[in-house]
């Protein structure tokens, strides 16, 4: 018990001295943390690992940039190839042909091609729809009663 009393009084004295010097528990923790990080950064293991990671990062960056450059060049080559240009012309011709058929055909033919009977005039379609809704008493109009649902 005597040893515990002596140790306790020394801890109290150390705490009192620290308080008088302005050393707070937070400052003490911060100082310990900084010294620990400095020891880690100074170790040979950390320095070796850091250099290996740096080299690997540089090589990876270099590899990705060269892969990007190669792919960009290849895509440019493909786009400028005669086969691609021929296919591009055929698609454009086919699109123009379908477009001509849709615009010159009857409404029935248009619905088969486009899935719709519209003639690309969306403003007229909206106007027609709003006129029809006004005549039929749209469920969204102010005069309609709101639907009520019975919950069991």
C-alpha positions as a printed NumPy array, in Angstrom:
array([[  0.   ,   0.   ,   0.   ],
       [  2.905,   2.324,   0.697],
       [  4.146,   1.886,  -2.881],
       [  0.683,   2.756,  -4.25 ],
       [  0.53 ,   5.92 ,  -2.129],
       [  3.949,   7.091,  -3.317],
       [  3.075,   6.321,  -6.946],
       [ -0.292,   8.123,  -6.637],
       [  1.342,  11.235,  -5.158],
       [  3.949,  11.287,  -7.976],
       [  1.164,  11.   , -10.634],
       [ -0.731,  13.882,  -8.965],
       [  2.441,  15.995,  -8.865],
       [  3.158,  15.279, -12.567],
       [ -0.426,  16.22 , -13.505],
       [ -0.146,  19.452, -11.496],
       [  3.155,  20.379, -13.179],
       [  1.715,  19.69 , -16.647],
       [ -1.302,  21.848, -15.858],
       [  0.963,  24.687, -14.668],
       [  2.995,  24.406, -17.895],
       [ -0.187,  24.527, -20.049],
       [  0.094,  20.955, -21.276],
       [ -3.425,  19.638, -21.81 ],
       [ -4.341,  15.997, -22.392],
       [ -5.2  ,  16.911, -26.009],
       [ -1.777,  18.51 , -26.604],
       [ -0.125,  15.474, -25.069],
       [ -2.112,  13.127, -27.33 ],
       [ -1.314,  15.246, -30.399],
       [  2.398,  15.235, -29.574],
       [  2.42 ,  11.462, -29.048],
       [  0.615,  10.914, -32.344],
       [  3.031,  13.157, -34.268],
       [  6.09 ,  11.457, -32.828],
       [  4.608,   8.039, -33.644],
       [  3.958,   9.058, -37.267],
       [  7.472,  10.471, -37.584],
       [  8.92 ,   7.18 , -36.306],
       [  6.864,   5.239, -38.841],
       [  7.849,   7.54 , -41.724],
       [ 11.499,   7.277, -40.72 ],
       [ 11.514,   3.487, -40.743],
       [ 13.221,   1.69 , -43.611],
       [ 10.167,  -0.519, -44.146],
       [  7.936,   2.505, -44.724],
       [ 10.431,   4.13 , -47.076],
       [ 10.86 ,   0.934, -49.146],
       [  7.093,   0.419, -49.359],
       [  6.561,   4.062, -50.293],
       [  9.074,   3.892, -53.151],
       [  7.572,   0.634, -54.472],
       [  4.074,   2.138, -54.42 ],
       [  5.331,   5.259, -56.202],
       [  6.993,   3.223, -58.979],
       [  3.893,   1.029, -59.369],
       [  1.687,   4.115, -59.587],
       [  3.882,   5.665, -62.275],
       [  3.917,   2.443, -64.312],
       [  0.136,   2.039, -64.021],
       [ -0.457,   5.627, -65.122],
       [  1.896,   5.159, -68.055],
       [  0.206,   1.891, -69.067],
       [ -3.287,   3.397, -68.951],
       [ -2.28 ,   6.431, -70.992],
       [ -0.617,   4.271, -73.649],
       [ -3.651,   1.943, -73.796],
       [ -5.896,   4.979, -74.248],
       [ -3.713,   6.321, -77.053],
       [ -3.637,   2.942, -78.826],
       [ -7.412,   2.514, -78.555],
       [ -8.013,   6.04 , -79.831],
       [ -5.769,   5.385, -82.823],
       [ -7.442,   2.042, -83.548],
       [-10.929,   3.562, -83.378],
       [ -9.784,   6.313, -85.747],
       [ -8.395,   3.689, -88.122],
       [-11.653,   1.73 , -88.001],
       [-13.737,   4.85 , -88.645],
       [-11.599,   5.72 , -91.672],
       [-11.597,   2.181, -93.073],
       [-13.427,   1.475, -96.364],
       [-15.561,  -1.219, -94.703],
       [-16.852,   1.19 , -92.059],
       [-17.519,   3.906, -94.637],
       [-19.428,   1.417, -96.814],
       [-21.502,   0.261, -93.849],
       [-22.14 ,   3.886, -92.842],
       [-23.424,   4.665, -96.356],
       [-25.703,   1.609, -96.345],
       [-27.187,   2.564, -92.975],
       [-27.747,   6.143, -94.143],
       [-29.407,   4.915, -97.35 ],
       [-31.606,   2.475, -95.423],
       [-32.615,   5.178, -92.947],
       [-33.49 ,   7.594, -95.746],
       [-35.518,   4.887, -97.481],
       [-37.505,   4.078, -94.326],
       [-38.025,   7.774, -93.664],
       [-39.349,   8.321, -97.222],
       [-41.679,   5.335, -96.852],
       [-43.02 ,   6.609, -93.542],
       [-43.648,  10.131, -94.824],
       [-45.208,   9.071, -98.117],
       [-47.257,   6.075, -96.872],
       [-50.771,   5.971, -95.458],
       [-51.5  ,   6.267, -91.731],
       [-51.853,   2.494, -91.54 ],
       [-48.388,   2.012, -93.052],
       [-46.945,   4.585, -90.676],
       [-48.324,   2.824, -87.64 ],
       [-46.621,  -0.385, -88.769],
       [-43.244,   1.323, -89.096],
       [-43.271,   3.762, -86.191],
       [-45.761,   2.164, -83.796],
       [-47.671,   5.456, -83.825],
       [-50.198,   7.213, -86.029],
       [-48.679,  10.639, -85.438],
       [-47.255,  12.685, -88.259],
       [-44.392,  14.181, -86.237],
       [-46.562,  17.159, -85.271],
       [-46.56 ,  16.933, -81.511],
       [-48.048,  20.4  , -80.968],
       [-51.131,  19.459, -83.01 ],
       [-51.407,  16.17 , -81.133],
       [-51.37 ,  17.968, -77.774],
       [-53.927,  20.505, -78.997],
       [-56.19 ,  17.737, -80.297],
       [-55.84 ,  15.767, -77.062],
       [-56.678,  18.785, -74.907],
       [-59.74 ,  19.592, -77.055],
       [-60.955,  15.999, -76.758],
       [-60.395,  16.005, -72.994],
       [-62.367,  19.216, -72.605],
       [-65.342,  17.772, -74.51 ],
       [-65.407,  14.424, -72.738],
       [-65.028,  15.76 , -69.187],
       [-61.527,  14.716, -68.291],
       [-61.086,  13.002, -64.94 ],
       [-58.515,  15.688, -64.115],
       [-60.867,  18.616, -64.712],
       [-62.215,  20.701, -61.829],
       [-65.828,  19.586, -62.423],
       [-65.101,  15.918, -61.848],
       [-65.58 ,  14.371, -58.424],
       [-62.391,  12.982, -56.909],
       [-62.315,   9.229, -56.733],
       [-62.509,   7.791, -53.238],
       [-61.183,   4.411, -52.325],
       [-62.537,   2.344, -49.474],
       [-59.837,   0.709, -47.423],
       [-60.922,  -2.426, -45.549]])
